[in-house]
Structures are given as structure tokens and as C-alpha cells.
Coordinates of C-alpha atoms in Angstrom, one line a residue:
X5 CA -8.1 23.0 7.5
X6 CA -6.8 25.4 10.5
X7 CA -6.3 22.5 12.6
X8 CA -4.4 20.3 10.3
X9 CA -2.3 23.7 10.0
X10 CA -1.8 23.5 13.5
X11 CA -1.0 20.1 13.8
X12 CA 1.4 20.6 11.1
X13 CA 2.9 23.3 12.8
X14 CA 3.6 21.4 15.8
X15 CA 5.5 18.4 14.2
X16 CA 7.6 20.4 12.6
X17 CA 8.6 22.2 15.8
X18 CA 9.2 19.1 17.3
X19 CA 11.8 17.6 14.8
X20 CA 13.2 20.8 14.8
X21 CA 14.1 20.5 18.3
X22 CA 15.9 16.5 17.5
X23 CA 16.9 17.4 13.8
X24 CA 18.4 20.2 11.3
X25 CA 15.6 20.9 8.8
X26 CA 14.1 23.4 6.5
X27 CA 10.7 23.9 5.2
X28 CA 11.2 24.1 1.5
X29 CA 7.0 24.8 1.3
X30 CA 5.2 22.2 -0.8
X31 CA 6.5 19.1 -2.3
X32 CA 7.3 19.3 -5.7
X33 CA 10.2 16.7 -6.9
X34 CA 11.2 13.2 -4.7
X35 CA 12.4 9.8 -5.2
X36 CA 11.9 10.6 -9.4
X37 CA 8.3 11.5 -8.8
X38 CA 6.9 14.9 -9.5
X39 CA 4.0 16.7 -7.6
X40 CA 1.6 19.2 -9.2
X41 CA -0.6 21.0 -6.5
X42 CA -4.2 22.0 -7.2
X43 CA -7.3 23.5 -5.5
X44 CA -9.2 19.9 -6.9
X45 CA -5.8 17.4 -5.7
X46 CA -2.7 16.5 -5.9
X47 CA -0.8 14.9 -9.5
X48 CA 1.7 12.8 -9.2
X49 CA 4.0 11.2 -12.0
X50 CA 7.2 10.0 -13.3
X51 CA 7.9 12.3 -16.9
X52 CA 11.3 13.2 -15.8
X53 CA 12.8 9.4 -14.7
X54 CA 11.1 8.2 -17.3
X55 CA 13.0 10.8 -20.1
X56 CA 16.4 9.8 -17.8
X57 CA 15.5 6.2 -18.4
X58 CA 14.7 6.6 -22.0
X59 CA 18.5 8.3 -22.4
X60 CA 19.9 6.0 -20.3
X61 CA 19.0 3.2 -22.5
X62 CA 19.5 5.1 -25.9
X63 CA 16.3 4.8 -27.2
X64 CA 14.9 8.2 -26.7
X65 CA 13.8 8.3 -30.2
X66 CA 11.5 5.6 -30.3
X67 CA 8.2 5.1 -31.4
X68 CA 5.4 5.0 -29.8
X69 CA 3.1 2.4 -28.3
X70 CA -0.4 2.2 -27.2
X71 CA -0.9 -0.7 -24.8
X72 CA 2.5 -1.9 -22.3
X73 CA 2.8 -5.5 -23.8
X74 CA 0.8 -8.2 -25.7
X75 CA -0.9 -9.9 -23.3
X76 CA -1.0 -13.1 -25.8
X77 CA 2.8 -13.1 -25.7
X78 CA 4.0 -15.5 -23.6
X79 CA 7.4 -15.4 -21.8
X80 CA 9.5 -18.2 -20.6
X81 CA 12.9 -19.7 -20.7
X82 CA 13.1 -20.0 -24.3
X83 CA 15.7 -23.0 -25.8
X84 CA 17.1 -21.7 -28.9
X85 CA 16.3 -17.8 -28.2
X86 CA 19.6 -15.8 -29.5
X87 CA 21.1 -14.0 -26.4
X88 CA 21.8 -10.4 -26.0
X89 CA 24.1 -8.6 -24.8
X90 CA 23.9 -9.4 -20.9
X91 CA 26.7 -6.9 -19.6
X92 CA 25.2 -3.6 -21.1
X93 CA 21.1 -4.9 -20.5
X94 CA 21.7 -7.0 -16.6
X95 CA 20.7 -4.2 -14.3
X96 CA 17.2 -3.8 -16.5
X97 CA 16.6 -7.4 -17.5
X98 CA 17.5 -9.8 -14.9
X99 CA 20.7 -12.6 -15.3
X100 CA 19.5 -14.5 -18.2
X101 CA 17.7 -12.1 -20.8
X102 CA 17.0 -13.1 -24.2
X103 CA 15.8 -11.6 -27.6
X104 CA 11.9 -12.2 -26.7
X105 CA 12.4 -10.7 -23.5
X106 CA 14.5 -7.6 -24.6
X107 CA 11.5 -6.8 -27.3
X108 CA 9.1 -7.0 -24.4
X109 CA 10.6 -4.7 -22.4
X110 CA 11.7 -2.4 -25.0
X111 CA 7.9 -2.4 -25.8
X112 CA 7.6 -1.2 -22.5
X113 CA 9.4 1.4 -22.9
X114 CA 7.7 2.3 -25.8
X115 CA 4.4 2.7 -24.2
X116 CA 6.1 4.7 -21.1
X117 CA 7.2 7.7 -23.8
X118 CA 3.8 7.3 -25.2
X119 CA 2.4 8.5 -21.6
X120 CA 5.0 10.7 -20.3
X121 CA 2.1 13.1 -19.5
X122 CA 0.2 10.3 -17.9
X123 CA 0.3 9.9 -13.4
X124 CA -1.9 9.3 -10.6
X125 CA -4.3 12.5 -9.7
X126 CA -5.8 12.1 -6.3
X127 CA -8.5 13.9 -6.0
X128 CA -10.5 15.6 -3.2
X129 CA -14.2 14.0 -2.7
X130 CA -16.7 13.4 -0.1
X131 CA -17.1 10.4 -0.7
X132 CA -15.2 7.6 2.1
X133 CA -15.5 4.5 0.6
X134 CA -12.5 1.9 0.8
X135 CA -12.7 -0.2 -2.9
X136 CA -10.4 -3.6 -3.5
X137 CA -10.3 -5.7 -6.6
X138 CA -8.7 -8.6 -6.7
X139 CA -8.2 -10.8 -9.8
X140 CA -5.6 -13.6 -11.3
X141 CA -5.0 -15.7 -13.9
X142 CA -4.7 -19.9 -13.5
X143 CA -1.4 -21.4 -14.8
X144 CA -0.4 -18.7 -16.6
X145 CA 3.7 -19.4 -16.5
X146 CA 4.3 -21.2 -19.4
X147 CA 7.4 -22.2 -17.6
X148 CA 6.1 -24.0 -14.5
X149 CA 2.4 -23.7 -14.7
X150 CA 2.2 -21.2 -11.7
X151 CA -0.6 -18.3 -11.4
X152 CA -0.5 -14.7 -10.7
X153 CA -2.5 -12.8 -8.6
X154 CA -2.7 -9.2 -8.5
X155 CA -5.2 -6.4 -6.8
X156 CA -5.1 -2.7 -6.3
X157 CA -7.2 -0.5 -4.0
X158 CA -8.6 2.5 -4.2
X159 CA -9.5 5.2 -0.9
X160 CA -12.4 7.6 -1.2
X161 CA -12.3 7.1 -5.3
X162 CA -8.4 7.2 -5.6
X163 CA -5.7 4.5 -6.5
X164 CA -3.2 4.3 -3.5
X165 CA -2.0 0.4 -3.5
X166 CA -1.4 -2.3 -6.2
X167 CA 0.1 -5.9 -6.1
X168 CA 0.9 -8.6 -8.7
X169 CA 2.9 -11.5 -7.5
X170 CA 3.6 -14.9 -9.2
X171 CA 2.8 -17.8 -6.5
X172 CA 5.3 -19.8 -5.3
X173 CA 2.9 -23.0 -6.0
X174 CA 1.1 -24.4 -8.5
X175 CA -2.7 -24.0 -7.7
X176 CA -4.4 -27.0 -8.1
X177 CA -8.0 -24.5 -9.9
X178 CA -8.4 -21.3 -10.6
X179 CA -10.9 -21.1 -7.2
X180 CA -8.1 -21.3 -5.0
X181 CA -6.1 -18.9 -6.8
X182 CA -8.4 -16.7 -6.6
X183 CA -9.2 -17.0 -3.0
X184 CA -5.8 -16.8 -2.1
X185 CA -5.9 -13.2 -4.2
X186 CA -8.9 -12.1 -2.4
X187 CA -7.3 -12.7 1.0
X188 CA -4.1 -11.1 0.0
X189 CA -6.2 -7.8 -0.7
X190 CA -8.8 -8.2 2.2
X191 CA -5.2 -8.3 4.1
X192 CA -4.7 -4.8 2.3
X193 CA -7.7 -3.0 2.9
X194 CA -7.4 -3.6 6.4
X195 CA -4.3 -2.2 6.7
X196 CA -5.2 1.1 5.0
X197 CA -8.2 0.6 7.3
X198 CA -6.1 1.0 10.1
X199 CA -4.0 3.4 9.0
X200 CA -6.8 5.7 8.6
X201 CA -7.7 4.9 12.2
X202 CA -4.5 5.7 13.9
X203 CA -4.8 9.3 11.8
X204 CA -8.2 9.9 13.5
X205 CA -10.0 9.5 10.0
X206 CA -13.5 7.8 11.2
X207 CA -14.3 4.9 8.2
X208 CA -18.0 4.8 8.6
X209 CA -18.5 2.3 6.1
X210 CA -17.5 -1.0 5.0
X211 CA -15.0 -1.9 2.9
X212 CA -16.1 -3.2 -0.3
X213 CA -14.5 -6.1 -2.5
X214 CA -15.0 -7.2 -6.0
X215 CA -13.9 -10.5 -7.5
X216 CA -14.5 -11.7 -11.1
X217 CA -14.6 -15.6 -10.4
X218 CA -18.1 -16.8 -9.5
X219 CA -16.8 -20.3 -7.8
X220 CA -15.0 -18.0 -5.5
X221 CA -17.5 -15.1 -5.0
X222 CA -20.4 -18.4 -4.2
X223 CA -18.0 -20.6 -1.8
X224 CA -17.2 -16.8 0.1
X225 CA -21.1 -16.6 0.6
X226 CA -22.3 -19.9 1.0
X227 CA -20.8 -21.8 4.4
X228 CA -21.1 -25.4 2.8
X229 CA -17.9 -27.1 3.0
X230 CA -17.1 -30.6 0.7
X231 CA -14.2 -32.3 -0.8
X232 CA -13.7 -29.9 -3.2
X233 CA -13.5 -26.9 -0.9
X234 CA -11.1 -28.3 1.2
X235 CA -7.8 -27.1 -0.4
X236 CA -9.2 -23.2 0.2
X237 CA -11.1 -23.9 3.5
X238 CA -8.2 -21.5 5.7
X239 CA -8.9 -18.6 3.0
X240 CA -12.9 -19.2 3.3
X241 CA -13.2 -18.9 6.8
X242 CA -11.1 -15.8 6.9
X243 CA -12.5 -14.1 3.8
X244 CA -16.2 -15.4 5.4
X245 CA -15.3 -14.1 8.9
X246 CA -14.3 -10.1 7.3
X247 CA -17.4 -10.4 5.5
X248 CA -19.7 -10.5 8.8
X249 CA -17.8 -8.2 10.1

């Protein structure tokens, strides 16, 4: 730890020879997210933007909800769905919001006072292992038919990136969706891969990389290209070439 100390040291009396500054010792409150120090890690969450965001809104006395949304609720533009009101609800809730979509998000904030205690703890461990799990869903816009692909990555057992995008496409099967979701986070990991390099932090291992879509975990093994394959073949030869490496 001394030399991190050290290095520390000297940083800070570098900028202090460009900039104005002042130590104010450990972080403890920026950008709406609080920091709890610990001998085991560092805590992070949001309790106190949430509580703003909850007053903000008027709805501070809500009740509570276990899960953030039904995932068999499906939202879309809605003909018929009675409009709210847009000019107190259109910095939350986008330009066209309508009944459905103000109960989901209320929901939302229902489940957010339900875990104000709730945050990312990063823990301290010995183990250096880079984890990425990608995953997505096949034409799940009821709207236009268009996936979603999402992953998150974890460093040495702790959360530090996540990603959920809809696709500006419609995929033609869930395969390619799900290809195009693993190179997304293979694209991830190597970033934080390099990262860690340029801060002198030796990654002795390989990454690892879990899918839950067997077509895409067999065509990612197996070098065989046909007909089928040939709308994902740029994704399968860059998802086979990080897997040799």
C-alpha cells in the first residue's frame, strides 16, 4: 500500500503545481452517489438522489415494490392510451408519455424506495478474474419487432460495467442477436483489459464469457460456415479470433 501512497502523493503535487485544489481526505458524496469506506471495500449508492427524486415527483409516500417492472408488460405506442399530463412528467418520461407508461415508471419508483439501502459494494479479493455475460431477447419491441441486448461485467468478483441497448435493426434470429451481444461485451472486457494494463495491474488470466444461447455458444466454437451462418459470419470470426487468443 506505501507505494500507492506514494504515487498518490505525487499526483497530487503535480496538479497542485497547474491547479488550485484541496484534499478533502476520502470520498464521501459526488455526482448523487454516496461512498461508505471499509477495511473489506468500498459501498457505493444512490439513497439520497433517490429520496430527492421521490420529493421531486411527490410520491414520497408510496408503497412499496419488490421487483422494478413486470417483465410480461409490454410497452409500445399504444392507440387509444389516455394521455397524461406531458408538461409536469416530459423531463422523466420522454415526448409522448402515456397512462401505461407513467404506471411503469411510477412502478419504478416504487421499487427504488423499496431499496434505498440497496448499492454496489466492491469488495477486496485475491481473486483476478475478468467475468462478462452477455444475453438478449429476439423481437422483443412490440412496436417494430427489434431485440435488446444487454451485458454487464464483473472485475476480480465485482460489478463495474453494464449495457442494454435496443438495436437499430431487426435481427433476422435470435443467433445473431446474440452474437452481436457477445461482441458488444467481448468489446468491453477488453477495454477494462486494457485499462488494467496501462495502471500496471498484470491480468494473468483470461477473460471469461458466458452466453445462454446454445446456437451461438456452438457456431463460436465450431469453425464451419453455411448459409445459415452467413448473416453473423463478421461477429464469428471476431468472437472466434478473442477466443484463441
Amino acid at each position: 500500500m506505501g507505494d500507492y501512497e506514494e504515487e498518490m502523493y505525487k499526483l497530487k503535487s503535480c496538479l497542485a503545481k497547474e491547479f488550485e485544489i484541496k484534499d478533502l481526505g476520502n470520498l464521501k458524496y459526488f455526482l448523487g452517489i454516496e461512498v461508505a469506506w471499509s477495511r473489506k471495500g468500498i459501498f457505493v449508492s444512490q439513497r439520497k438522489y433517490v429520496l430527492d427524486l421521490l420529493k421531486e415527483t411527490e410520491i414520497l409516500k408510496c408503497k412499496l415494490a419488490d421487483t422494478p417492472m413486470d417483465h410480461t408488460n409490454k410497452l409500445g405506442t399504444m392507440e387509444g392510451s389516455a394521455p397524461i399530463d406531458k408538461g409536469r412528467y416530459q423531463r422523466l418520461f420522454m415526448n409522448n408519455p402515456t397512462e401505461e407508461h407513467m404506471n411503469a415508471v411510477f412502478g419504478i419508483q416504487q421499487y427504488l424506495k423499496m431499496t434505498l439501502g440497496k448499492g454496489l459494494y466492491f469488495k477486496k479479493t485475491s481473486s483476478y478474474d475478468i467475468e462478462i455475460f452477455s444475453d438478449a431477447d429476439w423481437v422483443g419491441s412490440i412496436t417494430n419487432q427489434r431485440s435488446t441486448s444487454r451485458y454487464c461485467t464483473y472485475v476480480w468478483g465485482n460489478l463495474v460495467s453494464w449495457w442494454s441497448k435496443k438495436k437499430s435493426v431487426v435481427a433476422c434470429s435470435s443467433t445473431k442477436v446474440e452474437f452481436r451481444a457477445m461482441t458488444d461485451n467481448i468489446c468491453e472486457g477488453i477495454w477494462l483489459k486494457r485499462l488494467l494494463v496501462e495502471l500496471r495491474i498484470p491480468i494473468e488470466k483470461s477473460m471469461k464469457m458466458s452466453c445462454d444461447n446454445q446456437a451461438a455458444i456452438s457456431i463460436a466454437k465450431n469453425p464451419i460456415h453455411h448459409d445459415r451462418t452467413k448473416h453473423v459470419e463478421i461477429d464469428h470470426h471476431f468472437i472466434k479470433e478473442k477466443i484463441e487468443e
